[in-house]
């Protein structure tokens, strides 16, 4: 069992949860009936976990903790590594029947940050210890939430954030009058035209303190050009920052692949040749496909009748795509793309998305 692996994780207590203090040199010894070893995909009995402040320092049986260690015995609970959602949007909430623009237009930055604090806590309570937040978060509001968590002002998982998504001049918001489109799009995105603007946007993002750069391989209609994408990737990589690309159409992915992005988000129905090219380049994919439970919740919110057969049929394309990703040899990373108001805790939406990606219900 690798100690290095576990030092990156805070553990989810499936039968009870505990919040760890960040006071220096405080030790906790966790005991429970079972311990899930994620590296070996097996459950281990009679294991203990020694935590110093917020880091795991030792895992084993009959450990010898320092004096004054707080012992937390959870009886027949199971201790498991925390979940990770690599595609979240905790500064955004969209009603099922609303446009993407409504939240940005009608909700103040202050309210969005306060609401995000609630969403962040719900992720933690659902067992997520890390989330990667990928835009639709105003002008760097995601950094405010991340920094508040890191400072101990609010409770939440570790956050890796992108700041405003870098894209072409049309962004992702449509259907607005021109004056409103210009104002809201500039609030939510970094829209660039040309190589120099693309480089400047990356410099600004890194100077502000983002953890990852996210680009729009395609927005509503316009694509970033190959040279613009190359400039973004080269600039980010020179500062040891990775780049991931929103891309939901196969034909639009090829410039992103050629530009050398590290990851692609969504990848809906990509052709086999495209997937194999991504695998050859070492590009990971975050499918964001959801699960039958996602569809079930949608039906319930709309008060529409459904059968279990209909749920499976509606999710069949996700199952097909997941199997194609696996067959191509791609690195598949779980991400929910949760931003709709499903009238359940945001962390719960992340859990249902993981069902589909990891193989439960929709994938055999």
Coordinates of N, CA, C and O in Angstrom, one line a residue, residues 134-286:
X134 N -14.3 24.8 -13.6 CA -13.9 25.1 -14.9 C -14.8 26.2 -15.5 O -15.4 26.0 -16.5
X135 N -14.7 27.4 -14.9 CA -15.3 28.6 -15.5 C -16.8 28.7 -15.3 O -17.4 28.1 -14.4
X136 N -17.4 29.7 -16.1 CA -18.8 30.1 -15.8 C -18.9 30.7 -14.4 O -19.8 30.4 -13.6
X137 N -17.8 31.4 -14.0 CA -17.7 31.9 -12.6 C -17.3 33.3 -12.5 O -16.6 33.8 -11.6
X138 N -17.9 34.1 -13.5 CA -17.6 35.6 -13.5 C -16.1 35.8 -13.7 O -15.4 35.0 -14.2
X139 N -15.6 36.9 -13.2 CA -14.2 37.3 -13.3 C -13.5 36.9 -12.1 O -13.4 37.6 -11.1
X140 N -13.0 35.6 -12.1 CA -12.2 35.0 -11.0 C -12.9 34.9 -9.7 O -12.3 34.8 -8.6
X141 N -14.2 34.7 -9.7 CA -14.9 34.4 -8.4 C -14.5 33.1 -7.9 O -14.6 32.8 -6.7
X142 N -14.2 32.1 -8.8 CA -13.7 30.8 -8.3 C -12.5 30.9 -7.5 O -12.3 30.1 -6.5
X143 N -11.6 31.8 -7.8 CA -10.4 32.0 -7.0 C -10.8 32.5 -5.6 O -10.1 32.1 -4.6
X144 N -11.8 33.3 -5.5 CA -12.2 33.8 -4.2 C -12.7 32.7 -3.3 O -12.4 32.6 -2.1
X145 N -13.5 31.8 -3.9 CA -14.0 30.6 -3.1 C -12.8 29.7 -2.8 O -12.7 29.2 -1.6
X146 N -11.9 29.4 -3.7 CA -10.8 28.5 -3.4 C -9.9 29.1 -2.3 O -9.6 28.4 -1.4
X147 N -9.7 30.4 -2.4 CA -8.8 31.0 -1.3 C -9.5 31.0 0.0 O -8.9 30.9 1.1
X148 N -10.9 31.2 0.0 CA -11.6 31.2 1.3 C -11.5 29.8 1.9 O -11.4 29.7 3.2
X149 N -11.6 28.7 1.1 CA -11.4 27.4 1.6 C -10.0 27.2 2.2 O -9.8 26.6 3.3
X150 N -9.0 27.6 1.4 CA -7.6 27.4 1.8 C -7.3 28.2 3.1 O -6.5 27.8 3.9
X151 N -8.0 29.3 3.3 CA -7.8 30.1 4.5 C -8.6 29.6 5.7 O -8.5 30.2 6.8
X152 N -9.5 28.7 5.5 CA -10.3 28.1 6.6 C -11.5 29.0 6.9 O -12.2 28.8 7.9
X153 N -11.9 29.9 6.0 CA -13.1 30.7 6.2 C -14.4 29.9 6.0 O -15.4 30.2 6.6
X154 N -14.3 29.0 5.0 CA -15.5 28.2 4.7 C -15.0 26.8 4.6 O -13.8 26.5 4.4
X155 N -15.9 25.8 4.7 CA -15.6 24.4 4.5 C -15.8 24.0 3.1 O -16.8 24.3 2.5
X156 N -14.9 23.2 2.5 CA -15.1 22.7 1.2 C -13.9 21.8 0.8 O -12.9 21.7 1.5
X157 N -14.0 21.2 -0.3 CA -12.9 20.3 -0.8 C -11.7 21.2 -1.4 O -11.9 22.4 -1.5
X158 N -10.6 20.6 -1.6 CA -9.6 21.3 -2.4 C -10.1 21.7 -3.7 O -10.8 21.0 -4.4
X159 N -9.8 22.9 -4.1 CA -10.3 23.4 -5.4 C -9.1 23.7 -6.3 O -8.2 24.4 -5.9
X160 N -9.2 23.3 -7.6 CA -8.3 23.7 -8.7 C -9.2 24.5 -9.6 O -10.3 24.0 -10.0
X161 N -8.8 25.7 -10.0 CA -9.7 26.6 -10.7 C -9.1 27.1 -11.9 O -7.9 27.3 -12.1
X162 N -10.0 27.5 -12.9 CA -9.5 28.0 -14.2 C -9.6 29.5 -14.4 O -9.1 30.0 -15.4
X163 N -10.4 30.2 -13.6 CA -10.8 31.5 -13.9 C -11.7 31.5 -15.2 O -12.3 30.5 -15.6
X164 N -11.9 32.7 -15.8 CA -12.8 32.8 -17.0 C -12.3 31.9 -18.1 O -11.1 31.9 -18.4
X165 N -13.2 31.2 -18.8 CA -12.8 30.4 -19.9 C -12.3 31.3 -21.0 O -12.9 32.3 -21.3
X166 N -11.2 30.9 -21.7 CA -10.7 31.6 -22.8 C -11.3 31.1 -24.1 O -11.2 29.9 -24.4
X167 N -11.9 32.0 -24.9 CA -12.6 31.5 -26.1 C -12.6 32.6 -27.2 O -12.0 33.7 -27.0
X168 N -13.2 32.3 -28.3 CA -13.3 33.2 -29.4 C -14.4 34.3 -29.0 O -14.9 34.3 -27.9
X169 N -14.8 35.1 -30.0 CA -15.6 36.3 -29.7 C -17.0 36.0 -29.5 O -17.8 36.9 -29.3
X170 N -17.5 34.7 -29.5 CA -18.9 34.5 -29.3 C -19.2 33.8 -27.9 O -20.4 33.6 -27.6
X171 N -18.2 33.3 -27.2 CA -18.5 32.7 -25.9 C -19.4 31.5 -26.0 O -19.5 30.8 -27.1
X172 N -20.2 31.3 -25.0 CA -21.2 30.2 -25.0 C -22.6 30.7 -24.7 O -23.6 29.9 -24.7
X173 N -22.8 31.9 -24.5 CA -24.1 32.5 -24.2 C -24.7 33.0 -25.5 O -24.1 33.8 -26.2
X174 N -26.0 32.7 -25.7 CA -26.6 33.1 -27.0 C -28.0 33.5 -26.7 O -28.6 33.3 -25.6
X175 N -28.6 34.2 -27.6 CA -30.0 34.6 -27.5 C -30.3 35.9 -26.8 O -31.4 36.3 -26.5
X176 N -29.2 36.7 -26.6 CA -29.3 38.0 -25.9 C -29.2 39.1 -26.9 O -28.6 39.0 -27.9
X177 N -29.9 40.3 -26.6 CA -29.6 41.5 -27.4 C -28.1 41.8 -27.4 O -27.4 41.5 -26.4
X178 N -27.6 42.4 -28.4 CA -26.2 42.6 -28.6 C -25.5 43.3 -27.4 O -24.5 42.9 -27.0
X179 N -26.2 44.4 -26.9 CA -25.6 45.1 -25.8 C -25.4 44.2 -24.6 O -24.4 44.2 -23.9
X180 N -26.4 43.4 -24.3 CA -26.4 42.5 -23.2 C -25.4 41.4 -23.4 O -24.7 40.9 -22.5
X181 N -25.4 40.9 -24.6 CA -24.4 39.8 -25.0 C -23.0 40.2 -24.7 O -22.2 39.5 -24.1
X182 N -22.7 41.4 -25.2 CA -21.3 41.9 -25.0 C -20.9 42.1 -23.5 O -19.9 41.7 -23.1
X183 N -21.9 42.6 -22.7 CA -21.6 42.9 -21.3 C -21.5 41.5 -20.6 O -20.5 41.3 -19.8
X184 N -22.4 40.6 -20.7 CA -22.4 39.4 -20.0 C -21.3 38.5 -20.4 O -20.6 37.8 -19.6
X185 N -21.0 38.4 -21.7 CA -19.9 37.6 -22.2 C -18.6 38.0 -21.7 O -17.7 37.2 -21.3
X186 N -18.4 39.4 -21.6 CA -17.1 39.9 -21.1 C -17.0 39.6 -19.6 O -15.9 39.5 -19.0
X187 N -18.2 39.5 -18.9 CA -18.2 39.2 -17.5 C -17.8 37.8 -17.2 O -17.1 37.4 -16.2
X188 N -18.2 36.9 -18.1 CA -18.1 35.4 -17.9 C -16.9 34.8 -18.6 O -16.5 33.7 -18.2
X189 N -16.4 35.4 -19.6 CA -15.3 34.8 -20.4 C -14.2 35.7 -20.7 O -14.3 36.9 -20.5
X190 N -13.1 35.2 -21.2 CA -12.0 36.0 -21.7 C -12.0 35.7 -23.2 O -11.6 34.7 -23.7
X191 N -12.7 36.6 -24.0 CA -12.8 36.5 -25.4 C -11.6 37.1 -26.1 O -11.3 38.3 -25.9
X192 N -11.0 36.3 -27.0 CA -9.8 36.8 -27.6 C -9.9 36.7 -29.1 O -10.7 35.9 -29.7
X193 N -9.1 37.5 -29.8 CA -9.0 37.4 -31.3 C -7.6 37.7 -31.7 O -7.0 38.8 -31.5
X194 N -6.9 36.6 -32.1 CA -5.5 36.7 -32.5 C -4.6 36.1 -31.5 O -4.9 36.0 -30.3
X195 N -3.4 35.9 -31.9 CA -2.3 35.2 -31.1 C -1.9 36.1 -29.9 O -1.8 35.6 -28.8
X196 N -1.7 37.4 -30.1 CA -1.3 38.2 -29.0 C -2.3 38.4 -27.9 O -2.0 38.4 -26.7
X197 N -3.6 38.5 -28.3 CA -4.6 38.5 -27.3 C -4.7 37.2 -26.5 O -5.0 37.2 -25.3
X198 N -4.5 36.1 -27.2 CA -4.5 34.8 -26.6 C -3.4 34.7 -25.5 O -3.6 34.2 -24.4
X199 N -2.2 35.1 -25.9 CA -1.1 35.1 -25.0 C -1.3 36.0 -23.8 O -1.0 35.6 -22.6
X200 N -1.9 37.2 -24.0 CA -2.1 38.1 -22.9 C -3.1 37.5 -21.9 O -3.0 37.7 -20.7
X201 N -4.2 36.8 -22.5 CA -5.2 36.2 -21.6 C -4.5 35.2 -20.7 O -4.9 35.1 -19.5
X202 N -3.7 34.4 -21.2 CA -3.0 33.3 -20.4 C -2.1 34.0 -19.3 O -2.2 33.5 -18.2
X203 N -1.4 35.0 -19.7 CA -0.5 35.7 -18.7 C -1.4 36.2 -17.6 O -1.0 36.1 -16.4
X204 N -2.5 36.8 -17.9 CA -3.4 37.4 -16.9 C -3.9 36.3 -16.0 O -3.9 36.5 -14.7
X205 N -4.4 35.2 -16.6 CA -4.9 34.1 -15.7 C -3.8 33.6 -14.8 O -4.1 33.4 -13.6
X206 N -2.6 33.4 -15.3 CA -1.6 32.8 -14.4 C -1.2 33.8 -13.4 O -0.9 33.4 -12.2
X207 N -1.1 35.1 -13.7 CA -0.8 36.1 -12.7 C -1.8 36.2 -11.6 O -1.5 36.5 -10.5
X208 N -3.1 35.9 -12.0 CA -4.1 36.0 -11.0 C -4.1 34.7 -10.0 O -4.6 34.8 -9.0
X209 N -3.5 33.7 -10.5 CA -3.3 32.5 -9.7 C -4.1 31.3 -10.0 O -4.4 30.5 -9.1
X210 N -4.5 31.1 -11.3 CA -5.3 29.9 -11.7 C -4.5 28.7 -11.6 O -3.2 28.7 -11.6
X211 N -5.1 27.6 -11.5 CA -4.5 26.3 -11.4 C -4.4 25.6 -12.8 O -3.6 24.7 -13.0
X212 N -5.3 25.9 -13.7 CA -5.5 25.3 -15.0 C -6.1 26.3 -15.9 O -6.8 27.2 -15.5
X213 N -5.7 26.2 -17.2 CA -6.3 27.0 -18.2 C -7.4 26.2 -19.0 O -7.1 25.1 -19.4
X214 N -8.6 26.8 -19.1 CA -9.6 26.1 -19.9 C -9.9 27.0 -21.1 O -10.1 28.2 -21.0
X215 N -10.0 26.4 -22.3 CA -10.3 27.1 -23.5 C -11.6 26.5 -24.2 O -12.0 25.4 -23.9
X216 N -12.2 27.3 -25.0 CA -13.3 26.8 -25.8 C -12.7 26.4 -27.2 O -12.4 27.3 -28.0
X217 N -12.6 25.2 -27.5 CA -12.3 24.8 -28.8 C -13.3 25.3 -29.8 O -13.0 25.6 -30.9
X218 N -14.6 25.3 -29.3 CA -15.6 25.9 -30.1 C -16.6 26.5 -29.1 O -17.0 25.9 -28.1
X219 N -17.1 27.7 -29.5 CA -18.1 28.4 -28.7 C -19.5 28.1 -29.2 O -19.8 27.0 -29.6
X220 N -20.3 29.2 -29.3 CA -21.6 29.0 -29.9 C -21.5 28.6 -31.4 O -22.2 27.7 -31.9
X221 N -20.5 29.2 -32.1 CA -20.3 29.0 -33.5 C -18.9 29.1 -33.9 O -18.4 28.3 -34.7
X222 N -18.2 30.0 -33.3 CA -16.8 30.3 -33.7 C -15.8 29.3 -33.0 O -16.1 28.9 -31.8
X223 N -14.7 29.0 -33.7 CA -13.7 28.2 -33.1 C -12.4 29.1 -32.8 O -12.2 30.1 -33.5
X224 N -11.6 28.7 -31.8 CA -10.3 29.3 -31.7 C -9.5 28.7 -32.8 O -9.5 27.5 -33.1
X225 N -8.7 29.6 -33.5 CA -7.8 29.1 -34.5 C -6.7 28.3 -34.0 O -6.3 28.4 -32.8
X226 N -6.1 27.5 -34.9 CA -5.0 26.6 -34.5 C -3.8 27.4 -33.9 O -3.2 27.0 -32.8
X227 N -3.4 28.5 -34.5 CA -2.3 29.3 -34.0 C -2.7 30.0 -32.6 O -1.8 30.1 -31.8
X228 N -3.9 30.4 -32.5 CA -4.3 30.9 -31.1 C -4.2 29.8 -30.1 O -3.7 30.0 -29.0
X229 N -4.7 28.6 -30.4 CA -4.6 27.5 -29.4 C -3.2 27.1 -29.1 O -2.8 26.9 -28.0
X230 N -2.3 27.1 -30.1 CA -0.9 26.8 -29.9 C -0.3 27.8 -29.0 O 0.5 27.5 -28.1
X231 N -0.6 29.1 -29.2 CA 0.0 30.1 -28.4 C -0.5 30.0 -26.9 O 0.3 30.2 -26.0
X232 N -1.7 29.6 -26.7 CA -2.3 29.4 -25.4 C -1.5 28.3 -24.7 O -1.1 28.4 -23.6
X233 N -1.5 27.1 -25.4 CA -0.8 26.0 -24.8 C 0.6 26.2 -24.5 O 1.1 25.9 -23.5
X234 N 1.4 26.8 -25.5 CA 2.8 27.0 -25.3 C 3.0 28.0 -24.1 O 3.9 27.8 -23.3
X235 N 2.2 29.0 -24.0 CA 2.4 30.0 -22.9 C 2.1 29.3 -21.6 O 2.9 29.5 -20.6
X236 N 1.0 28.6 -21.5 CA 0.7 27.9 -20.3 C 1.7 26.9 -19.9 O 2.2 26.8 -18.7
X237 N 2.1 26.1 -20.8 CA 3.1 25.0 -20.5 C 4.5 25.6 -20.1 O 5.2 25.0 -19.3
X238 N 4.8 26.8 -20.6 CA 6.1 27.4 -20.2 C 6.0 27.8 -18.8 O 7.1 28.0 -18.1
X239 N 4.8 28.0 -18.2 CA 4.6 28.4 -16.8 C 4.2 27.2 -16.0 O 3.7 27.3 -14.9
X240 N 4.3 26.0 -16.6 CA 3.9 24.7 -15.9 C 2.5 24.6 -15.5 O 2.1 24.1 -14.4
X241 N 1.6 25.2 -16.4 CA 0.2 25.1 -16.1 C -0.5 24.3 -17.3 O -0.1 24.5 -18.5
X242 N -1.4 23.4 -17.0 CA -2.0 22.6 -18.0 C -3.2 23.3 -18.6 O -3.7 24.3 -18.1
X243 N -3.6 22.7 -19.8 CA -4.7 23.3 -20.6 C -5.7 22.2 -20.9 O -5.3 21.2 -21.4
X244 N -6.9 22.5 -20.6 CA -8.0 21.6 -21.1 C -9.0 22.3 -22.0 O -9.1 23.6 -21.8
X245 N -9.6 21.6 -22.9 CA -10.4 22.3 -23.9 C -11.9 21.8 -23.8 O -12.1 20.5 -23.9
X246 N -12.8 22.7 -23.7 CA -14.2 22.4 -23.9 C -14.4 22.0 -25.4 O -14.1 22.8 -26.3
X247 N -14.9 20.8 -25.7 CA -15.1 20.4 -27.1 C -16.2 19.3 -27.1 O -16.0 18.2 -26.6
X248 N -17.4 19.7 -27.7 CA -18.5 18.7 -27.7 C -18.8 18.2 -29.1 O -19.8 17.6 -29.3
X249 N -17.9 18.5 -30.1 CA -18.1 18.1 -31.5 C -16.8 17.5 -32.0 O -15.7 18.2 -31.8
X250 N -16.8 16.4 -32.7 CA -15.6 15.8 -33.2 C -14.8 16.6 -34.1 O -13.6 16.8 -33.9
X251 N -15.4 17.3 -35.0 CA -14.7 18.0 -36.0 C -13.9 19.2 -35.4 O -12.9 19.6 -35.9
X252 N -14.4 19.7 -34.3 CA -13.8 20.9 -33.6 C -12.6 20.5 -32.7 O -11.9 21.3 -32.3
X253 N -12.4 19.2 -32.5 CA -11.4 18.7 -31.6 C -10.0 18.7 -32.2 O -9.0 18.7 -31.5
X254 N -9.9 18.7 -33.5 CA -8.6 18.4 -34.2 C -7.6 19.5 -34.0 O -6.4 19.2 -33.8
X255 N -8.0 20.8 -34.0 CA -7.1 21.9 -33.7 C -6.6 21.8 -32.3 O -5.4 22.0 -32.0
X256 N -7.5 21.4 -31.3 CA -7.1 21.3 -29.9 C -6.1 20.2 -29.8 O -5.1 20.4 -29.0
X257 N -6.3 19.1 -30.4 CA -5.3 18.0 -30.4 C -4.0 18.4 -30.9 O -2.9 18.2 -30.3
X258 N -4.0 19.0 -32.1 CA -2.8 19.5 -32.8 C -2.1 20.5 -31.9 O -0.8 20.6 -31.9
X259 N -2.8 21.3 -31.2 CA -2.2 22.4 -30.4 C -1.5 21.8 -29.2 O -0.7 22.5 -28.6
X260 N -1.8 20.6 -28.8 CA -1.2 20.0 -27.7 C -1.8 20.2 -26.3 O -1.2 20.1 -25.3
X261 N -3.2 20.3 -26.3 CA -3.9 20.4 -25.0 C -3.7 19.2 -24.2 O -3.4 18.1 -24.7
X262 N -3.8 19.3 -22.9 CA -3.6 18.2 -22.0 C -4.9 17.3 -21.9 O -4.8 16.1 -21.6
X263 N -6.1 18.0 -22.0 CA -7.3 17.3 -21.8 C -8.4 17.8 -22.7 O -8.3 19.0 -23.2
X264 N -9.4 17.0 -22.9 CA -10.6 17.5 -23.6 C -11.9 17.1 -22.8 O -12.0 16.0 -22.3
X265 N -12.7 18.1 -22.6 CA -14.0 18.0 -21.8 C -15.1 17.6 -22.7 O -15.3 18.2 -23.8
X266 N -15.9 16.7 -22.3 CA -17.2 16.3 -23.0 C -17.0 15.2 -24.0 O -17.4 14.0 -23.8
X267 N -16.4 15.5 -25.2 CA -16.1 14.4 -26.2 C -17.4 13.6 -26.6 O -17.3 12.4 -26.5
X268 N -18.4 14.3 -26.9 CA -19.7 13.6 -27.2 C -19.6 13.0 -28.6 O -19.5 13.6 -29.6
X269 N -19.7 11.7 -28.7 CA -19.7 11.0 -29.9 C -18.6 11.1 -30.9 O -18.7 11.1 -32.1
X270 N -17.4 11.2 -30.3 CA -16.2 11.4 -31.2 C -15.9 10.1 -32.0 O -16.2 9.0 -31.6
X271 N -15.4 10.3 -33.2 CA -15.0 9.2 -34.1 C -13.9 8.4 -33.5 O -13.0 8.9 -32.7
X272 N -13.8 7.1 -33.8 CA -12.7 6.3 -33.3 C -11.3 6.8 -33.7 O -10.4 6.8 -32.8
X273 N -11.1 7.3 -34.9 CA -9.8 7.8 -35.3 C -9.4 9.0 -34.4 O -8.3 9.2 -34.1
X274 N -10.4 9.9 -34.1 CA -10.1 11.0 -33.2 C -9.7 10.6 -31.8 O -8.7 11.1 -31.2
X275 N -10.4 9.6 -31.3 CA -10.1 9.1 -29.9 C -8.7 8.4 -29.9 O -8.0 8.6 -29.0
X276 N -8.4 7.7 -30.9 CA -7.1 7.0 -31.0 C -6.0 8.1 -31.1 O -4.9 7.9 -30.5
X277 N -6.2 9.1 -31.8 CA -5.2 10.2 -31.9 C -5.0 10.9 -30.6 O -3.9 11.2 -30.2
X278 N -6.1 11.1 -29.8 CA -6.0 11.6 -28.5 C -5.2 10.7 -27.6 O -4.3 11.2 -26.8
X279 N -5.5 9.4 -27.7 CA -4.7 8.5 -26.9 C -3.3 8.5 -27.2 O -2.4 8.4 -26.3
X280 N -2.9 8.5 -28.5 CA -1.5 8.6 -28.9 C -0.8 9.8 -28.4 O 0.4 9.7 -28.1
X281 N -1.5 10.9 -28.3 CA -0.9 12.1 -27.8 C -0.9 12.2 -26.2 O -0.5 13.2 -25.7
X282 N -1.5 11.2 -25.6 CA -1.6 11.3 -24.1 C -2.6 12.3 -23.6 O -2.5 12.7 -22.4
X283 N -3.6 12.6 -24.3 CA -4.7 13.5 -23.9 C -5.8 12.8 -23.1 O -6.3 11.8 -23.6
X284 N -6.1 13.2 -21.9 CA -7.1 12.6 -21.2 C -8.5 13.2 -21.6 O -8.6 14.2 -22.3
X285 N -9.6 12.5 -21.2 CA -10.9 12.9 -21.6 C -11.8 12.9 -20.3 O -11.7 12.0 -19.5
X286 N -12.6 14.0 -20.2 CA -13.5 14.1 -19.1 C -14.9 14.0 -19.7 O -15.4 14.9 -20.3

